[in-house]
Amino acid sequence: MAVVVRPFQHQFPPGLKNEEDFNMDDGGIHVCIGDVIDTGDQADFLRGHGTHVVNGQLVATVCGVVQRVNKLITVAALRSRYKAQQGDVVVGRVTEVAGKRWRIDINSSQEAHLLLSAVNLPGGIQRRRNAEDELNMRELFKEQDLISAEVQSVHGDGSVSLHTRSVKYGKLIGGHALKVPHNLVKRQKQHFVSLAEQGVDLILGVNGLLWVAPHHTKPVSEDGRPEEPAPEAAAAAAASQPCTVLECRAVSRASRALRSLADSNQPIFPAAVKQECLLIDSADVTASS
């Protein structure tokens, strides 16, 4: 059976017309089996996983996302497991509490570990952890809790260590979690996104787990800078304040936008989510009129 090699034309997310709106410096192009991958002016490119050279052209052998590291070009399959990298922002679920550590499911081939020494104690106290802290571990995180964390290190055997030492990480309460293919989540400088116009705050986990919560205005310090509330204070406030109708609608709309992008295999990043929310609003207005 003959294999037809056809050129691939990238389709930008709705509302984004050019590469200036969608930065593809790190790849980000979706290809199917048989699509020709543009190598540009690199005649000495290195063929990586998911690619094959046919008649001098680099062709994809799997459906996925093109990734470029210097001269190395690979294609990461859409249905592959998440491979952690140091510095990644992830959303995970606690599966076990034992031995001065939490085991966290981050949608990887192995569960990650969060050590007791890698978390902030209540009140931000800086001291060595003792036996009493170990006994009170479930007061911080217990089984089935959702948390946001950062990848601290990836070991040679593939195991992953996390940390939540920053005030922006910790337990997630009062929102909605959903799962998408991790290759659709675009790596960027900031994965904690506030969409004030849409009324939601997002955490775009690189591992494909996303968190959508109602938008809350942060308190401002004396010098005019927004302050990050303590994790325990934010969790208590979210638990004590029930979600209003408008907040629930905003969370539902953002979740629909994220699912729509994932179902159409479109990259997920703030501009695309905002544009998808606007399309959903206009469709709802048209349907109601």
Short mmCIF file of C-alpha atoms in Angstrom, two decimals:
data_model
loop_
_atom_site.label_atom_id
_atom_site.label_comp_id
_atom_site.label_asym_id
_atom_site.label_seq_id
_atom_site.Cartn_x
_atom_site.Cartn_y
_atom_site.Cartn_z
CA MET A 1 0.00 0.00 0.00
CA ALA A 2 1.44 3.35 -1.01
CA VAL A 3 1.89 6.04 1.64
CA VAL A 4 1.06 9.57 0.51
CA VAL A 5 3.15 12.26 2.18
CA ARG A 6 1.10 15.44 2.36
CA PRO A 7 2.22 18.88 3.55
CA PHE A 8 0.87 19.97 6.93
CA GLN A 9 -0.91 23.31 7.33
CA HIS A 10 -1.19 24.47 10.93
CA GLN A 11 -4.61 25.67 12.08
CA PHE A 12 -4.48 28.37 14.70
CA PRO A 13 -7.03 28.47 17.54
CA PRO A 14 -10.21 30.46 16.84
CA GLY A 15 -9.58 34.21 16.89
CA LEU A 16 -5.78 33.87 16.50
CA LYS A 17 -4.75 34.74 12.96
CA ASN A 18 -0.96 34.52 12.90
CA GLU A 19 2.16 33.36 14.69
CA GLU A 20 2.40 36.64 16.58
CA ASP A 21 -0.77 35.71 18.48
CA PHE A 22 0.41 32.14 19.00
CA ASN A 23 4.09 31.90 19.90
CA MET A 24 5.53 28.64 18.55
CA ASP A 25 9.16 29.10 19.56
CA ASP A 26 9.18 25.76 21.37
CA GLY A 27 7.39 23.83 18.64
CA GLY A 28 3.71 23.52 19.48
CA ILE A 29 2.71 22.39 15.96
CA HIS A 30 0.38 19.38 15.84
CA VAL A 31 1.10 16.75 13.19
CA CYS A 32 -0.43 13.47 12.06
CA ILE A 33 1.23 10.36 10.66
CA GLY A 34 2.79 11.20 7.30
CA ASP A 35 2.89 14.98 7.80
CA VAL A 36 6.09 16.70 6.68
CA ILE A 37 7.80 18.60 9.50
CA ASP A 38 9.31 21.92 8.51
CA THR A 39 13.03 21.92 9.38
CA GLY A 40 13.62 25.45 8.13
CA ASP A 41 17.19 26.13 7.05
CA GLN A 42 18.62 23.38 9.26
CA ALA A 43 20.20 20.89 6.88
CA ASP A 44 22.00 19.12 9.74
CA PHE A 45 18.94 18.54 11.96
CA LEU A 46 18.85 15.51 14.26
CA ARG A 47 15.98 13.05 13.88
CA GLY A 48 14.34 12.17 17.19
CA HIS A 49 11.56 9.89 18.41
CA GLY A 50 8.38 9.93 16.35
CA THR A 51 10.07 11.02 13.12
CA HIS A 52 11.52 9.40 9.98
CA VAL A 53 13.37 10.72 6.94
CA VAL A 54 11.63 10.07 3.59
CA ASN A 55 13.17 11.43 0.37
CA GLY A 56 15.18 13.96 2.34
CA GLN A 57 12.13 15.23 4.25
CA LEU A 58 11.43 14.77 7.95
CA VAL A 59 8.09 12.96 8.34
CA ALA A 60 6.06 12.30 11.49
CA THR A 61 5.44 8.64 12.37
CA VAL A 62 3.00 9.35 15.25
CA CYS A 63 0.22 11.84 15.88
CA GLY A 64 1.43 14.43 18.34
CA VAL A 65 3.20 17.71 19.00
CA VAL A 66 6.50 18.76 17.44
CA GLN A 67 9.19 19.53 20.01
CA ARG A 68 12.53 21.16 19.19
CA VAL A 69 15.67 21.18 21.34
CA ASN A 70 18.46 22.91 19.39
CA LYS A 71 18.93 20.67 16.32
CA LEU A 72 16.94 17.73 17.73
CA ILE A 73 13.37 17.44 16.43
CA THR A 74 10.96 14.96 18.01
CA VAL A 75 7.21 14.33 18.02
CA ALA A 76 5.58 13.66 21.40
CA ALA A 77 2.53 11.41 21.08
CA LEU A 78 -0.73 12.98 22.28
CA ARG A 79 -1.69 9.99 24.40
CA SER A 80 1.69 9.53 26.07
CA ARG A 81 2.32 9.79 29.79
CA TYR A 82 3.57 13.06 31.26
CA LYS A 83 7.36 13.23 31.71
CA ALA A 84 8.27 15.70 34.43
CA GLN A 85 10.90 18.38 34.01
CA GLN A 86 12.46 20.46 36.74
CA GLY A 87 10.49 23.65 37.34
CA ASP A 88 7.18 22.37 35.94
CA VAL A 89 4.00 23.57 37.64
CA VAL A 90 1.73 20.58 38.23
CA VAL A 91 -1.63 19.81 39.79
CA GLY A 92 -1.85 16.46 41.56
CA ARG A 93 -3.94 14.37 43.93
CA VAL A 94 -2.67 12.95 47.21
CA THR A 95 -2.87 9.15 47.21
CA GLU A 96 -0.97 8.21 50.39
CA VAL A 97 0.46 9.78 53.55
CA ALA A 98 3.33 7.85 55.15
CA GLY A 99 6.97 8.09 56.16
CA LYS A 100 7.43 11.88 56.26
CA ARG A 101 6.15 12.19 52.70
CA TRP A 102 3.04 12.35 50.58
CA ARG A 103 2.60 10.32 47.41
CA ILE A 104 1.07 12.44 44.65
CA ASP A 105 -0.57 11.28 41.42
CA ILE A 106 0.61 13.72 38.71
CA ASN A 107 -0.52 11.73 35.64
CA SER A 108 2.98 10.28 35.18
CA SER A 109 4.27 6.73 34.92
CA GLN A 110 5.30 6.95 38.59
CA GLU A 111 3.76 8.73 41.54
CA ALA A 112 5.64 11.79 42.75
CA HIS A 113 6.88 12.35 46.30
CA LEU A 114 6.34 15.46 48.40
CA LEU A 115 8.60 15.44 51.45
CA LEU A 116 7.54 16.98 54.74
CA SER A 117 10.65 19.17 54.58
CA ALA A 118 9.52 20.53 51.18
CA VAL A 119 6.29 22.17 52.42
CA ASN A 120 5.57 25.36 54.35
CA LEU A 121 4.46 24.86 57.93
CA PRO A 122 1.29 26.66 59.11
CA GLY A 123 2.04 30.30 59.73
CA GLY A 124 5.18 30.19 57.58
CA ILE A 125 7.36 29.05 60.49
CA GLN A 126 10.91 28.18 59.47
CA ARG A 127 12.31 25.34 61.57
CA ARG A 128 13.33 21.72 61.37
CA ARG A 129 10.50 19.20 61.19
CA ASN A 130 10.05 16.92 64.18
CA ALA A 131 7.97 13.91 65.18
CA GLU A 132 4.98 16.10 66.05
CA ASP A 133 4.95 17.53 62.53
CA GLU A 134 4.98 13.99 61.15
CA LEU A 135 1.95 13.07 63.27
CA ASN A 136 0.08 16.16 62.03
CA MET A 137 0.78 15.62 58.32
CA ARG A 138 -2.88 15.01 57.54
CA GLU A 139 -3.72 18.47 58.83
CA LEU A 140 -1.76 19.82 55.86
CA PHE A 141 -2.71 17.37 53.10
CA LYS A 142 -4.73 14.18 53.38
CA GLU A 143 -5.73 11.48 50.91
CA GLN A 144 -7.72 12.66 47.86
CA ASP A 145 -6.72 16.30 48.38
CA LEU A 146 -5.88 18.27 45.25
CA ILE A 147 -2.70 20.35 45.45
CA SER A 148 -0.59 22.55 43.21
CA ALA A 149 3.17 22.11 43.38
CA GLU A 150 6.40 22.54 41.46
CA VAL A 151 8.76 19.82 40.28
CA GLN A 152 11.89 20.15 42.40
CA SER A 153 13.95 17.38 40.81
CA VAL A 154 13.72 14.34 38.55
CA HIS A 155 15.88 11.40 39.62
CA GLY A 156 17.67 8.90 37.43
CA ASP A 157 15.10 6.15 38.07
CA GLY A 158 12.30 8.43 36.84
CA SER A 159 10.92 9.31 40.28
CA VAL A 160 9.86 12.91 40.84
CA SER A 161 10.23 15.13 43.90
CA LEU A 162 7.86 18.07 44.43
CA HIS A 163 7.84 21.11 46.68
CA THR A 164 5.24 23.66 47.80
CA ARG A 165 7.54 26.18 49.50
CA SER A 166 6.03 29.18 47.69
CA VAL A 167 2.81 30.75 49.02
CA LYS A 168 1.13 30.27 45.63
CA TYR A 169 1.30 26.47 45.98
CA GLY A 170 -0.78 24.33 48.32
CA LYS A 171 -4.22 22.76 48.74
CA LEU A 172 -6.87 23.57 46.12
CA ILE A 173 -10.41 24.19 47.42
CA GLY A 174 -13.49 25.82 45.94
CA GLY A 175 -12.98 25.15 42.25
CA HIS A 176 -13.23 22.59 39.47
CA ALA A 177 -10.52 20.21 38.23
CA LEU A 178 -10.40 18.66 34.79
CA LYS A 179 -7.96 16.53 32.85
CA VAL A 180 -6.70 17.12 29.29
CA PRO A 181 -3.84 15.63 27.22
CA HIS A 182 -0.71 17.11 28.76
CA ASN A 183 0.85 17.85 25.37
CA LEU A 184 -1.84 20.45 24.74
CA VAL A 185 -0.76 22.60 27.70
CA LYS A 186 1.74 25.12 26.38
CA ARG A 187 4.77 25.72 28.59
CA GLN A 188 5.03 29.39 29.47
CA LYS A 189 6.47 31.72 32.07
CA GLN A 190 3.31 31.88 34.16
CA HIS A 191 0.93 28.98 34.75
CA PHE A 192 -1.15 30.78 37.40
CA VAL A 193 -3.49 32.87 35.25
CA SER A 194 -6.13 35.37 36.36
CA LEU A 195 -8.83 36.09 33.77
CA ALA A 196 -10.63 38.90 35.53
CA GLU A 197 -12.92 39.65 32.57
CA GLN A 198 -14.08 36.02 32.53
CA GLY A 199 -14.26 35.91 36.35
CA VAL A 200 -11.97 32.89 36.84
CA ASP A 201 -8.49 32.01 38.02
CA LEU A 202 -6.71 29.15 36.24
CA ILE A 203 -3.84 26.85 37.10
CA LEU A 204 -2.59 25.28 33.87
CA GLY A 205 -0.72 22.22 35.09
CA VAL A 206 1.92 21.04 32.64
CA ASN A 207 0.92 17.47 33.51
CA GLY A 208 -2.53 17.97 31.94
CA LEU A 209 -4.48 18.57 35.16
CA LEU A 210 -6.16 21.99 35.17
CA TRP A 211 -7.80 23.92 37.98
CA VAL A 212 -10.58 26.47 37.49
CA ALA A 213 -11.72 28.63 40.42
CA PRO A 214 -13.73 31.85 40.82
CA HIS A 215 -11.65 35.00 40.52
CA HIS A 216 -10.90 36.78 43.78
CA THR A 217 -9.21 40.17 44.03
CA LYS A 218 -5.93 39.94 45.91
CA PRO A 219 -5.26 42.38 48.77
CA VAL A 220 -2.90 45.23 47.95
CA SER A 221 0.07 46.14 50.13
CA GLU A 222 1.11 49.67 51.08
CA ASP A 223 3.43 49.95 48.07
CA GLY A 224 0.61 49.01 45.68
CA ARG A 225 1.69 45.44 44.98
CA PRO A 226 -0.79 42.55 45.21
CA GLU A 227 -0.19 40.27 48.17
CA GLU A 228 -0.40 36.49 48.06
CA PRO A 229 -2.54 35.23 50.95
CA ALA A 230 -1.25 32.38 53.08
CA PRO A 231 -2.37 28.95 51.78
CA GLU A 232 -4.25 28.06 54.97
CA ALA A 233 -6.02 31.45 54.93
CA ALA A 234 -6.98 31.07 51.26
CA ALA A 235 -8.27 27.53 51.87
CA ALA A 236 -10.31 28.63 54.89
CA ALA A 237 -11.79 31.55 52.94
CA ALA A 238 -12.72 29.30 50.00
CA ALA A 239 -14.32 26.75 52.30
CA SER A 240 -16.32 29.34 54.25
CA GLN A 241 -17.62 31.28 51.23
CA PRO A 242 -20.03 29.29 49.04
CA CYS A 243 -19.86 29.83 45.31
CA THR A 244 -22.42 32.34 44.00
CA VAL A 245 -24.50 31.76 40.87
CA LEU A 246 -22.37 34.13 38.78
CA GLU A 247 -19.16 32.49 39.99
CA CYS A 248 -20.51 29.01 39.19
CA ARG A 249 -21.47 30.17 35.70
CA ALA A 250 -18.00 31.64 35.15
CA VAL A 251 -16.31 28.42 36.27
CA SER A 252 -18.65 26.36 34.08
CA ARG A 253 -17.98 28.57 31.05
CA ALA A 254 -14.20 28.36 31.49
CA SER A 255 -14.40 24.58 31.95
CA ARG A 256 -16.43 24.28 28.74
CA ALA A 257 -13.81 26.38 26.94
CA LEU A 258 -10.98 24.15 28.15
CA ARG A 259 -12.84 20.98 27.17
CA SER A 260 -13.63 22.45 23.76
CA LEU A 261 -9.96 23.22 23.13
CA ALA A 262 -8.95 19.75 24.29
CA ASP A 263 -11.59 17.99 22.18
CA SER A 264 -10.36 19.83 19.07
CA ASN A 265 -6.68 19.16 19.95
CA GLN A 266 -5.91 22.87 20.19
CA PRO A 267 -3.07 24.20 22.36
CA ILE A 268 -4.23 25.47 25.76
CA PHE A 269 -2.88 28.84 26.89
CA PRO A 270 -4.52 32.01 28.29
CA ALA A 271 -5.24 33.79 24.98
CA ALA A 272 -6.93 30.69 23.53
CA VAL A 273 -9.02 30.15 26.69
CA LYS A 274 -10.14 33.78 26.71
CA GLN A 275 -11.12 33.65 23.03
CA GLU A 276 -13.00 30.38 23.51
CA CYS A 277 -14.94 31.88 26.43
CA LEU A 278 -16.00 34.79 24.20
CA LEU A 279 -17.16 32.34 21.53
CA ILE A 280 -19.20 30.42 24.10
CA ASP A 281 -20.79 33.65 25.35
CA SER A 282 -21.75 34.70 21.83
CA ALA A 283 -23.16 31.24 21.07
CA ASP A 284 -25.26 31.31 24.26
CA VAL A 285 -26.60 34.77 23.39
CA THR A 286 -27.49 33.61 19.87
CA ALA A 287 -29.23 30.49 21.18
CA SER A 288 -31.27 32.45 23.76
CA SER A 289 -32.40 35.11 21.26
#
